[in-house]
Short mmCIF file of C-alpha atoms and ligand atoms in Angstrom, two decimals:
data_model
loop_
_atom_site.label_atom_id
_atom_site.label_comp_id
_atom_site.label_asym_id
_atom_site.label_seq_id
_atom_site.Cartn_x
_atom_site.Cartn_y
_atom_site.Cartn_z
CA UNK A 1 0.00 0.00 0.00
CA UNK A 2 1.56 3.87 -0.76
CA UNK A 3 1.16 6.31 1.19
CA UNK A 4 2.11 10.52 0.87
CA UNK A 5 4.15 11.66 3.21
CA UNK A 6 4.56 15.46 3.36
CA UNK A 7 6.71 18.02 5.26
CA UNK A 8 4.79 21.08 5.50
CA UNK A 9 5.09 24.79 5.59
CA UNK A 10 6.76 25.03 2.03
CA UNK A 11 5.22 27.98 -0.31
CA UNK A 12 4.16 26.77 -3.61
CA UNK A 13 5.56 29.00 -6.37
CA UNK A 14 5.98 28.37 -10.19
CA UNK A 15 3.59 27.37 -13.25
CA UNK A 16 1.55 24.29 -13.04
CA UNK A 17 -0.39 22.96 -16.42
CA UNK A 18 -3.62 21.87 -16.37
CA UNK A 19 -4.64 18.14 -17.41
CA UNK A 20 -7.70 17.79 -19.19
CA UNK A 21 -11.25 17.24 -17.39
CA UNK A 22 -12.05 13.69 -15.81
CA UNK A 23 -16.12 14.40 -15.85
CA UNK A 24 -16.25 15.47 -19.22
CA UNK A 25 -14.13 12.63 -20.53
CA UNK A 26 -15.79 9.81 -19.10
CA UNK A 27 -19.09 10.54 -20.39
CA UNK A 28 -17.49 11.55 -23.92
CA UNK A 29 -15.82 7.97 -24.36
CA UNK A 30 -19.30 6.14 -23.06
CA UNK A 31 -20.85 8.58 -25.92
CA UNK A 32 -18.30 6.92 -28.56
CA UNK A 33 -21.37 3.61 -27.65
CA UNK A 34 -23.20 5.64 -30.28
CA UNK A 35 -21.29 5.42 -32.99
CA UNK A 36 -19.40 2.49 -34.80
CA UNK A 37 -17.43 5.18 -36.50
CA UNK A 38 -14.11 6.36 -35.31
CA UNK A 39 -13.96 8.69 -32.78
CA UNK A 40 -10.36 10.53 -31.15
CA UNK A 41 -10.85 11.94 -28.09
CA UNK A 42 -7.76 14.69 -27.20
CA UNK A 43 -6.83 15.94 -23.63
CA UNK A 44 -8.04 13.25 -21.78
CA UNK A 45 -5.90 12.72 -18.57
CA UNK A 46 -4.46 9.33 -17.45
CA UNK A 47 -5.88 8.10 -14.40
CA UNK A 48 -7.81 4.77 -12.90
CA UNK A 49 -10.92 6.22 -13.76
CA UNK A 50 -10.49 6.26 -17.83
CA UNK A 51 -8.76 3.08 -17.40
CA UNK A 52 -11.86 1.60 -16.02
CA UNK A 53 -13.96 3.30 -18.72
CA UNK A 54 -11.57 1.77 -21.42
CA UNK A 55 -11.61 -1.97 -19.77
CA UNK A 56 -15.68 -0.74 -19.61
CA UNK A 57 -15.88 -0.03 -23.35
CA UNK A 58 -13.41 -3.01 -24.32
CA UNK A 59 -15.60 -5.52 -22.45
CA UNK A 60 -18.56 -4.07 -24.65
CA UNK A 61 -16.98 -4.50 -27.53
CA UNK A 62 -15.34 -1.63 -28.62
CA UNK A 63 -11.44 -1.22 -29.59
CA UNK A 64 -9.49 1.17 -27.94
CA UNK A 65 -5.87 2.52 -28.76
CA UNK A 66 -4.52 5.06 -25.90
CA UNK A 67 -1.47 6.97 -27.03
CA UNK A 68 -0.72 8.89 -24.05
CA UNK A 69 -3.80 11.75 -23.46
CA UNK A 70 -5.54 10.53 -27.20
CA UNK A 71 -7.64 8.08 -27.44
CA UNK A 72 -8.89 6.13 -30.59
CA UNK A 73 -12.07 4.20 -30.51
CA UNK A 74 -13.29 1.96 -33.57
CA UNK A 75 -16.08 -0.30 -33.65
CA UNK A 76 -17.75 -3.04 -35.68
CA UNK A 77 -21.12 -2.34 -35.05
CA UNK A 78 -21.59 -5.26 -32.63
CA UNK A 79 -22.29 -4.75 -29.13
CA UNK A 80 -22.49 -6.40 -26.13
CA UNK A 81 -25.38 -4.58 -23.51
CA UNK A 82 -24.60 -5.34 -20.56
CA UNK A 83 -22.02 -3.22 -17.91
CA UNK A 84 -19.93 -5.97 -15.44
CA UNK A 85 -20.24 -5.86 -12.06
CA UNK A 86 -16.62 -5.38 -10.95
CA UNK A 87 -16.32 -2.07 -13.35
CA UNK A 88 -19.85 -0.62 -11.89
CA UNK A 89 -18.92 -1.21 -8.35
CA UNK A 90 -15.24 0.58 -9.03
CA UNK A 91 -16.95 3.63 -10.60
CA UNK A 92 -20.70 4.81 -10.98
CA UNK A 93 -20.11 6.70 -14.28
CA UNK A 94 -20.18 3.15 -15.49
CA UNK A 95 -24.01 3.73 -15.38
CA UNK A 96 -23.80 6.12 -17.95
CA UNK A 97 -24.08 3.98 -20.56
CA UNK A 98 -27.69 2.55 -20.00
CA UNK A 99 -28.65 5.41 -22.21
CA UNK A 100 -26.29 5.12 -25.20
CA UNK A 101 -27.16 1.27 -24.94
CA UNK A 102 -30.87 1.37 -24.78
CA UNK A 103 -30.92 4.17 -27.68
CA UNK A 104 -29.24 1.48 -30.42
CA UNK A 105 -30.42 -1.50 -28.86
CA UNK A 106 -33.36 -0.71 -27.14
CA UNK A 107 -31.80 -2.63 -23.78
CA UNK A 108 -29.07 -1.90 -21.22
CA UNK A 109 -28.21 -4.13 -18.10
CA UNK A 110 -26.42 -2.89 -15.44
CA UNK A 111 -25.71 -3.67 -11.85
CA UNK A 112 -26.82 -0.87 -9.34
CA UNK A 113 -23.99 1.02 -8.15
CA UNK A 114 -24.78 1.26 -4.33
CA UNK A 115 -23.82 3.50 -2.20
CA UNK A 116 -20.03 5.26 -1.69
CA UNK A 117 -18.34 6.95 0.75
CA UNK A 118 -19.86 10.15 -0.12
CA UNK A 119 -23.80 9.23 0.14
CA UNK A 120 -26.29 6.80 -1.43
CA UNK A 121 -26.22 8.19 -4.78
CA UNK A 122 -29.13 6.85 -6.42
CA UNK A 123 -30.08 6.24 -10.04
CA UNK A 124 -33.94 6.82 -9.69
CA UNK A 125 -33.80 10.12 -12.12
CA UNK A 126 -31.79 8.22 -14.21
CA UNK A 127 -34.38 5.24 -14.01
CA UNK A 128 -37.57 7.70 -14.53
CA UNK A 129 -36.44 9.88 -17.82
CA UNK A 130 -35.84 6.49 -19.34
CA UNK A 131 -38.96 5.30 -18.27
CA UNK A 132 -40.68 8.44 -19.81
CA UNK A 133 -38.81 7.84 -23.88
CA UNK A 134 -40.88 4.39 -23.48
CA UNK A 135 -38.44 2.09 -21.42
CA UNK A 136 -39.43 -0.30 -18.96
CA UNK A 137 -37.06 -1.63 -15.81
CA UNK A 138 -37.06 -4.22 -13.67
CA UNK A 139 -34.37 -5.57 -10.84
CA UNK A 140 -33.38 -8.71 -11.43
CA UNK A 141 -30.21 -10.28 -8.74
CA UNK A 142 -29.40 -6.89 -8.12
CA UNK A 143 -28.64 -5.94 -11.49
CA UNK A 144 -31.16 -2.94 -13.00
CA UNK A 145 -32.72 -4.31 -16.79
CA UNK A 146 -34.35 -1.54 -19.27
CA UNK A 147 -35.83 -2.40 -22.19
CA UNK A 148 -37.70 -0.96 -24.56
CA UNK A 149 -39.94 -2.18 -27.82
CA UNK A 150 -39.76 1.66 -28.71
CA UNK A 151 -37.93 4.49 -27.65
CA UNK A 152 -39.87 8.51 -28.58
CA UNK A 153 -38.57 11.95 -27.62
CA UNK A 154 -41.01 13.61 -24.94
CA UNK A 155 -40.94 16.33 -22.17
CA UNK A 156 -38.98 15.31 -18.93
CA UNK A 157 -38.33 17.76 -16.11
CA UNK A 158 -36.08 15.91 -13.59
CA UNK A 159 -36.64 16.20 -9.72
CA UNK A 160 -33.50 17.45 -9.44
CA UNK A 161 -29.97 18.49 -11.98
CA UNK A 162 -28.84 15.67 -11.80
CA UNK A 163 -25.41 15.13 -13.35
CA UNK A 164 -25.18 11.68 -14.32
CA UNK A 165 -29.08 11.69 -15.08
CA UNK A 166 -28.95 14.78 -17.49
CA UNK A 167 -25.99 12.74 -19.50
CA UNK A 168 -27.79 9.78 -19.56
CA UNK A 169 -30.90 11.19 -20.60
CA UNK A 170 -29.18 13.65 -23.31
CA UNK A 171 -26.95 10.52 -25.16
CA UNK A 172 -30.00 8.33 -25.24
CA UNK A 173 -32.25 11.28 -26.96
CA UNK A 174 -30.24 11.67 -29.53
CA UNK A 175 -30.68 8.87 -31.70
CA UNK A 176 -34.18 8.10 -30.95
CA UNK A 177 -37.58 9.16 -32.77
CA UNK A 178 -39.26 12.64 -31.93
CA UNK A 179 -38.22 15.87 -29.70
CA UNK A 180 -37.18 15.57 -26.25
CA UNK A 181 -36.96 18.57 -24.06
CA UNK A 182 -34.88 18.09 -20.45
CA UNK A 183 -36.36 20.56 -18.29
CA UNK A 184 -34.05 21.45 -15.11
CA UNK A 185 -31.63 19.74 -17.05
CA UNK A 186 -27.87 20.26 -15.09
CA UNK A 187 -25.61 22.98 -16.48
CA UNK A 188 -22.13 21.57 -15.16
CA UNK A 189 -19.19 22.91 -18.05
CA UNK A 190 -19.17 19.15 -18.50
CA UNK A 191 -22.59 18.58 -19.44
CA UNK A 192 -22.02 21.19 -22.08
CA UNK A 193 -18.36 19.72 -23.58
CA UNK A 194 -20.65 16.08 -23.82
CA UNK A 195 -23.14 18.02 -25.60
CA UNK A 196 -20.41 19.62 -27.94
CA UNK A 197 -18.74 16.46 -28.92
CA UNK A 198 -22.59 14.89 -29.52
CA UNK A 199 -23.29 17.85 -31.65
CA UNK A 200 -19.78 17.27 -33.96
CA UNK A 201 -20.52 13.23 -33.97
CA UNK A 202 -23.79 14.85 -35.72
CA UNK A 203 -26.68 15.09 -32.91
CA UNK A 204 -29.37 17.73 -33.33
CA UNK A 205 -28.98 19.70 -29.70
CA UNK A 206 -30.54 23.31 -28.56
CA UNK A 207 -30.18 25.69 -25.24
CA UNK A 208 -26.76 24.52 -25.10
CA UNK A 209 -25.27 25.24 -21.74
CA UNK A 210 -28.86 26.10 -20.47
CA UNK A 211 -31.67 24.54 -17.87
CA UNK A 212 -33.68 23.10 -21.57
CA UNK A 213 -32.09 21.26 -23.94
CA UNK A 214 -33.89 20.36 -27.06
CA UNK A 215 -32.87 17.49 -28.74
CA UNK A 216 -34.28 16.30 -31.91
CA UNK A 217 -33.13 12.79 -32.85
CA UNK A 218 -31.17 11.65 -35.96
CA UNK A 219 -30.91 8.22 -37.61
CA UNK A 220 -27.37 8.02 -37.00
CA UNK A 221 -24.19 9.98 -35.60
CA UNK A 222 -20.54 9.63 -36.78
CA UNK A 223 -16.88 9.78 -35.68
CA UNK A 224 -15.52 13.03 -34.71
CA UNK A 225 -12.22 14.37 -33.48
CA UNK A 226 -12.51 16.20 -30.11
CA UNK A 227 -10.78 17.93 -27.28
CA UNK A 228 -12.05 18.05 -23.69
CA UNK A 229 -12.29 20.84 -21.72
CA UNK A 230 -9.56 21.39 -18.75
CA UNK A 231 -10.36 20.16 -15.01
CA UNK A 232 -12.34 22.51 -13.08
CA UNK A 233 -11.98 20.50 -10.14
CA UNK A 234 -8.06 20.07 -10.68
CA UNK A 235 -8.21 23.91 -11.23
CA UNK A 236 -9.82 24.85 -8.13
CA UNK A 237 -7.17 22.17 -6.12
CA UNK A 238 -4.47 24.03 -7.58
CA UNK A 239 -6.29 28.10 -6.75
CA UNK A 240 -6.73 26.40 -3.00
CA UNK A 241 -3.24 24.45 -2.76
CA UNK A 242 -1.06 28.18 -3.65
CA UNK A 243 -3.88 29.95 -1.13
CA UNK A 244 -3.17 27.63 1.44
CA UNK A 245 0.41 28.08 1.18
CA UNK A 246 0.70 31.36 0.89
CA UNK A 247 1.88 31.00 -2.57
CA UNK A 248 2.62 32.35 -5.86
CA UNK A 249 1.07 30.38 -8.56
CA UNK A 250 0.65 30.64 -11.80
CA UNK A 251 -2.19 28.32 -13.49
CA UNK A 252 -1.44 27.34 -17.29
CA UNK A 253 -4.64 25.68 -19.31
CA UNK A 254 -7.19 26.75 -17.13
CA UNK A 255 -11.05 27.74 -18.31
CA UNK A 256 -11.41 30.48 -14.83
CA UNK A 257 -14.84 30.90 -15.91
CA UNK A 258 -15.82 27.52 -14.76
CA UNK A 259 -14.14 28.21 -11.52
CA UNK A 260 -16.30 31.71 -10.96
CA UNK A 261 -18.24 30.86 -7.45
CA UNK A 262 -14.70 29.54 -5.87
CA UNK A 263 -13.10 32.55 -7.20
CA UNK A 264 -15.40 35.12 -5.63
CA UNK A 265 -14.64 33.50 -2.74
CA UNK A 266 -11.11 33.48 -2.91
CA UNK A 267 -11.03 37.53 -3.43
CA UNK A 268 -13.21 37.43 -0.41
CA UNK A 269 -10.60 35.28 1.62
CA UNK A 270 -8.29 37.91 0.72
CA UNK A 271 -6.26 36.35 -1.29
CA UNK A 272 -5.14 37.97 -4.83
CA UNK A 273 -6.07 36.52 -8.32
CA UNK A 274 -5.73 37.70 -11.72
CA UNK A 275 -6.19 36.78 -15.00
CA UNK A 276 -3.25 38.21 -17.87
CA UNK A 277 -2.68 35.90 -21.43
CA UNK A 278 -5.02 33.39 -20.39
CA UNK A 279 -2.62 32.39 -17.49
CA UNK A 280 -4.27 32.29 -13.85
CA UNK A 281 -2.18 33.90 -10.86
CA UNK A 282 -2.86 33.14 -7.07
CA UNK A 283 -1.23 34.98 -4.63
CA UNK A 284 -1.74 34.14 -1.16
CA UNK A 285 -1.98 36.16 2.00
CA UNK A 286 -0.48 35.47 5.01
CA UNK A 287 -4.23 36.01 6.64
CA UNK A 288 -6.98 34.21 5.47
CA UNK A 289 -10.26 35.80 6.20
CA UNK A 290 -13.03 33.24 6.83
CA UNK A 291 -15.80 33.16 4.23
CA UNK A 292 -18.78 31.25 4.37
CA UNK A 293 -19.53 28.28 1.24
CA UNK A 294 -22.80 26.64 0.59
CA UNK A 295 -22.72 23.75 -1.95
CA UNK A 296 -24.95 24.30 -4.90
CA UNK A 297 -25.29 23.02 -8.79
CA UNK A 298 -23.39 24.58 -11.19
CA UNK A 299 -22.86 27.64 -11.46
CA UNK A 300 -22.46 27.41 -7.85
CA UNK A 301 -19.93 26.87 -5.42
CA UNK A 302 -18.79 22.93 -6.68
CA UNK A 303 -19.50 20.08 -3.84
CA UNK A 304 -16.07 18.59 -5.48
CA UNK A 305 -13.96 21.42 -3.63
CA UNK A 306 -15.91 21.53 -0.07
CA UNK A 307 -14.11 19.70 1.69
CA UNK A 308 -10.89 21.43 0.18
CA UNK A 309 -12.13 24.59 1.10
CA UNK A 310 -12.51 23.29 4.55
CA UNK A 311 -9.24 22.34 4.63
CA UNK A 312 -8.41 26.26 3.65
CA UNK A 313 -10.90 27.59 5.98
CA UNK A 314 -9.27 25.58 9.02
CA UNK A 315 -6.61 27.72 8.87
CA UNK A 316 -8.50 31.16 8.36
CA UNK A 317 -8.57 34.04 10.93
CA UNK A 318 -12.22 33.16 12.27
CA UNK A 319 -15.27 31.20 11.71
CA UNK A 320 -16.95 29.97 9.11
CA UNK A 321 -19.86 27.91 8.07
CA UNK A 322 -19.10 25.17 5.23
CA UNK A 323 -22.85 24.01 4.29
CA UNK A 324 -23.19 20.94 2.40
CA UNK A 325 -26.04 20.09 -0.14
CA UNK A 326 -25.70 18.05 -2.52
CA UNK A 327 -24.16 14.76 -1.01
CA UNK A 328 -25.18 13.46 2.72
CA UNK A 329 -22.03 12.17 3.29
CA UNK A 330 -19.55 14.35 2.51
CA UNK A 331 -18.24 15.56 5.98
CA UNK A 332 -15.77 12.74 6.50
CA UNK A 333 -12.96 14.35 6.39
CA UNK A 334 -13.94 16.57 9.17
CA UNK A 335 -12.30 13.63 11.91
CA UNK A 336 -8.97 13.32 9.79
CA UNK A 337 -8.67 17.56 9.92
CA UNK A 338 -9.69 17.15 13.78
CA UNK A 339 -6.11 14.71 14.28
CA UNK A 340 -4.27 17.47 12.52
CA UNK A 341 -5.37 20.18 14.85
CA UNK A 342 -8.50 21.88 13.24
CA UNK A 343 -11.56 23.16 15.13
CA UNK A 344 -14.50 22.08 13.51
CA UNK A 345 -17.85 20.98 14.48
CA UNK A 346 -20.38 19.45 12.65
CA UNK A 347 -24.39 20.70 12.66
CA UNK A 348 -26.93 18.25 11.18
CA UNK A 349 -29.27 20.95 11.95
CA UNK A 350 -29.05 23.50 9.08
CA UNK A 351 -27.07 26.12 10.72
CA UNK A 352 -26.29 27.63 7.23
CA UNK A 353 -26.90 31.65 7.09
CA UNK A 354 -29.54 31.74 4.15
CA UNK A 355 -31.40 29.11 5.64
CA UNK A 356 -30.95 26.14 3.24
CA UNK A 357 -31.05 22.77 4.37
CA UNK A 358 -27.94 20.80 4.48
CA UNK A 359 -25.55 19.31 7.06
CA UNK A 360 -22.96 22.32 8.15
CA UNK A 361 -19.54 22.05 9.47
CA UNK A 362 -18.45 25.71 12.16
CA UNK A 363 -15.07 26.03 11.44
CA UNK A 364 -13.10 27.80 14.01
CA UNK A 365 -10.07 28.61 11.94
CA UNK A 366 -6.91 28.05 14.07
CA UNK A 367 -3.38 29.47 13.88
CA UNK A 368 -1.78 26.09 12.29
CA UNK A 369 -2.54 22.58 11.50
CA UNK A 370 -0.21 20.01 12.83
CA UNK A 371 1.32 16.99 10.31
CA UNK A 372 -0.22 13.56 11.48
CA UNK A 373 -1.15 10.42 9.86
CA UNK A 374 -4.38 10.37 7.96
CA UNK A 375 -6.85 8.72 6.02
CA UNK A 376 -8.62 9.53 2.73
CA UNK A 377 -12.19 8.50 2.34
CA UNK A 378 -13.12 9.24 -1.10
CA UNK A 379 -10.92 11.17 -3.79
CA UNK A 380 -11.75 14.80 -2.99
CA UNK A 381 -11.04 14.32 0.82
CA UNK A 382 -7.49 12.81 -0.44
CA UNK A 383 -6.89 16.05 -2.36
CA UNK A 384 -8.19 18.13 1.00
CA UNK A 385 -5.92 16.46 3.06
CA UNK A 386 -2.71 16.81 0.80
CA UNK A 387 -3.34 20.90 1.13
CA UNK A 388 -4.06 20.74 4.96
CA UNK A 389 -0.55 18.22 4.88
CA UNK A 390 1.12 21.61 2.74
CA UNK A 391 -0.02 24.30 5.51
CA UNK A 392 0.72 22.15 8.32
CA UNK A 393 3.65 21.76 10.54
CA UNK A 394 5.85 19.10 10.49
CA UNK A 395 4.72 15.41 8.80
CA UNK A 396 1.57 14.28 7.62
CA UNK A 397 1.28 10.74 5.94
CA UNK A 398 -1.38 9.95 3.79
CA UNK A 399 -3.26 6.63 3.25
CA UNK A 400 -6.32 5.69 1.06
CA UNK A 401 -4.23 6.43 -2.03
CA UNK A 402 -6.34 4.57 -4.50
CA UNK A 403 -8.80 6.98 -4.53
CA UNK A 404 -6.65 9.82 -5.59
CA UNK A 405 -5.53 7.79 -8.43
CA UNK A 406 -8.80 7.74 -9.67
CA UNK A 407 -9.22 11.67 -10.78
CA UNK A 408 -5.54 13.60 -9.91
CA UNK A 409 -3.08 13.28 -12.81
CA UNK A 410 0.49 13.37 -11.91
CA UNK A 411 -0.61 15.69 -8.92
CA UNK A 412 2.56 14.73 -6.41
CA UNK A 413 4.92 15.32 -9.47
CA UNK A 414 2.79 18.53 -10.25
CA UNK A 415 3.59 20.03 -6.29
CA UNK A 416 6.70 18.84 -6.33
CA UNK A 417 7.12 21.27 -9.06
CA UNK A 418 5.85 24.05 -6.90
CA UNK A 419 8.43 23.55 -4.49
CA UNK A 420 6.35 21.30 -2.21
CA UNK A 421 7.99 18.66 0.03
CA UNK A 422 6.06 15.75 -0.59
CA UNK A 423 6.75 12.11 -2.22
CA UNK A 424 4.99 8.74 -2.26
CA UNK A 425 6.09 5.70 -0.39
CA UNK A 426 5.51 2.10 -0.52
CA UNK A 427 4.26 1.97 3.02
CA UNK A 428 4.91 -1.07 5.03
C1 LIG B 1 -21.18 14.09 -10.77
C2 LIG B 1 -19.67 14.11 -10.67
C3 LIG B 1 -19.24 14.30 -9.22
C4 LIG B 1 -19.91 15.54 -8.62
C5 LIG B 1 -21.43 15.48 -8.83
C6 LIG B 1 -22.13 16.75 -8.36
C7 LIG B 1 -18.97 12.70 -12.51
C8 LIG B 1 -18.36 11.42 -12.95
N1 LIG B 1 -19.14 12.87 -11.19
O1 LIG B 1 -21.63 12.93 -10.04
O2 LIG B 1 -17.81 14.47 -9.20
O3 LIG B 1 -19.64 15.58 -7.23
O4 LIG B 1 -21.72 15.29 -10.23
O5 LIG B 1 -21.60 17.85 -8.98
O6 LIG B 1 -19.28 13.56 -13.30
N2 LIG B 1 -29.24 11.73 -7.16
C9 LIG B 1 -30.43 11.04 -6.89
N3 LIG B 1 -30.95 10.25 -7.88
C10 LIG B 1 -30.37 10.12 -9.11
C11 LIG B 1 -29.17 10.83 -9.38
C12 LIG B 1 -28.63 11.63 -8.37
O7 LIG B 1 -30.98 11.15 -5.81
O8 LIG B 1 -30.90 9.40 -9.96
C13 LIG B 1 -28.64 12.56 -6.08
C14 LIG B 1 -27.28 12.01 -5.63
O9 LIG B 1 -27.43 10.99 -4.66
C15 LIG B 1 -26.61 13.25 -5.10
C16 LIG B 1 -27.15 14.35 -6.01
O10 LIG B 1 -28.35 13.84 -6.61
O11 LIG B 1 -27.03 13.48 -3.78
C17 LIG B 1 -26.18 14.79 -7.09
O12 LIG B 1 -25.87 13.69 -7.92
P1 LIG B 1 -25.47 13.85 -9.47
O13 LIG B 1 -25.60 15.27 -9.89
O14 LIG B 1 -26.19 12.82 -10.25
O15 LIG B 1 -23.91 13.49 -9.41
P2 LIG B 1 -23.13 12.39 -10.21
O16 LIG B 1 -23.49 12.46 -11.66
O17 LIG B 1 -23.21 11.09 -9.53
#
């Protein structure tokens, strides 16, 4: 097993690039299900996620050919419909491609995800659009079947924005009969790149980037070439990682206005940010005022960074309230920042100043964090915990590894860069 070990209290200074966006690639390759033409998809970053997705796709019966960040994918027009267990179970974007599936071959089997470390993450919205073009589902030794005799476009306003559910919904509209309109549809910049590369592959799509998409189906859609869009959440790690540290950091590759809620929030932690030749510079204060962060949807601040911005807040000059609601579970980390030295307590009352509902965290910020050994739970909290390991004194050791590996490329080598003291160990 590795582990990160860290020596703290090093400022991060220097350029970091980049890599290209997790969430928009996974989708994009389980859109490639649509076509048997050949699709090469640019920018997308090397990590245990995409190789799932690629064993995903290969098991389906698709051939793959990674050269680095490029991917080729070539098919013969034969299909297999159903996702394995063991792929599902490692990652839930494996669900995605119920609706690609269903669309050409009018059924998809899949095993339901379950829960994960960061709440129960259903996949009734998911389950209910489908429902609504015409499928039917059924549960069957816990995997989920849909079928259909005919798939036709129709009006479906989901409960809720759902991520996964909007991608779903959009790949399987766009090869089936009719008009279907997504109502409260999710506006993530990844849900818009997916709808992008459907668009050059040949899919009829309107209100891109909106709360409606329209999306007339076509008989068929084609190979494309296509680049996706850089990591927001990556992004935002780096903006926090140089604020943390008091840094100086200059951000190559970056799209800032898909970072825009944890930006405002940065200027009102006091910390300095600008924007010259499309390069992104953070310079951190030695104080860090404590601002307040409520999870929200997109264009709002991104459940992905909470628990990084906890980790920033920790160390703030006051209190703040961190108010979570999107995920349930997503306060783990909260007992690993406790060992290090933070003050935080957790509400499950909504203690949140606008009066949402959500579980909130009071974080008293305190002068320094202190290096211990740790845990991660899921992959953000691994990323929270390397920053609070960057500000802190002395060592911090990090275990749970395999989670980081699933959406950080190259990020120790990437800090090291900045001038961070940090490596990874075989830990015995
Ligand atoms: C995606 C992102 C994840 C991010 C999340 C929210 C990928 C691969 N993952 O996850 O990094 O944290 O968006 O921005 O892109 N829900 C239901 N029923 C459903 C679907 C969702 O109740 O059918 C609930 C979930 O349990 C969760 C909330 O809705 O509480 C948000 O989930 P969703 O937007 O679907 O996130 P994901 O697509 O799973």
């Amino acid at each position: 097993m590795d582990k990160i070990v860290i020596n703290g209290g090093k400022r991060l200074c220097g350029n970091v690039k980049i890599s290209g966006s997790k969430n928009a690639a996974l989708p994009i390759l389980i859109a490639t299900l649509l076509t048997d033409d050949k699709c090469v998809i640019d920018n997308v970053p090397e990590l245990e996620d995409i190789n799932t997705v690629i064993k995903l796709l290969k098991h389906l019966g698709k051939k793959i050919k990674k050269e680095k960040n490029t991917i080729i994918i070539t098919g013969n027009g034969k299909l297999q419909t159903d996702a394995p267990f063991n792929l599902v179970s490692k990652m839930r974007a494996s669900v995605l491609v119920a609706g690609p599936l269903l669309a050409r071959f009018k059924k998809a089997e899949i095993p339901l995800p379950g829960g994960c470390a960061i709440g129960l993450r259903p996949i009734n919205i998911h389950l209910d659009g489908l429902v609504k073009l015409g499928a039917k589902h059924f549960v069957s030794r816990g995997n989920v079947k849909i079928i259909a005799k005919k798939l036709k476009g129709t009006q479906i306003v989901l409960d809720f924005p759902s991520v996964g559910a909007t991608e779903n919904l959009l790949m399987a509209a766009t090869v089936i009969d009719g008009k279907t309109i997504i109502k409260n549809a999710a506006m993530e910049p990844e849900i818009t790149d997916l709808v992008n590369f459907l668009v050059k592959m040949g899919a009829d799509i309107k209100g891109i980037g909106s709360k409606i998409l329209e999306i007339k189906g076509v008989k068929k859609l084609g190979g494309c070439e296509y680049k996706t869009i850089p990591d927001r959440i990556e992004t935002g790690t780096f903006i926090i990682a140089s604020s943390i540290t008091s840094g100086d950091v200059k951000i190559l590759g970056a799209f800032p206005e898909h970072n825009e809620s944890l930006i405002e929030k940065i200027k009102l932690a006091g910390i300095k940010i600008s924007m010259t030749n499309k390069v992104l510079r953070i310079k951190g204060s030695k104080k860090i005022k404590p601002v307040d962060v409520e999870t929200q949807v997109y264009p709002g601040f991104a459940t992905d960074l909470q628990p990084l911005w906890m980790a920033l807040m920790s160390i703030a000059s006051g209190e703040s309230i961190i108010t979570e609601t999107i995920f349930e579970n997503r306060f783990q980390t909260v007992a690993e920042f406790i060992k290090m030295g933070a003050n935080i307590k957790i509400n499950s009352a909504p203690a949140c100043r606008s009066g949402v509902k959500g579980d909130s965290a009071i974080v008293k910020g305190v002068k320094n964090l202190t290096g211990t050994k740790v845990v991660a739970s899921d992959l953000r909290a691994a990323a929270a915990l390397i920053l609070a390991g960057l500000s802190a004194k002395g060592r911090t050791e990090i275990i749970g590894l395999e989670y980081l590996d699933r959406g950080y490329e190259n990020i120790v080598k990437k800090l090291k860069k900045l001038g961070a003291d940090i490596k990874r160990v075989i830990d015995n």
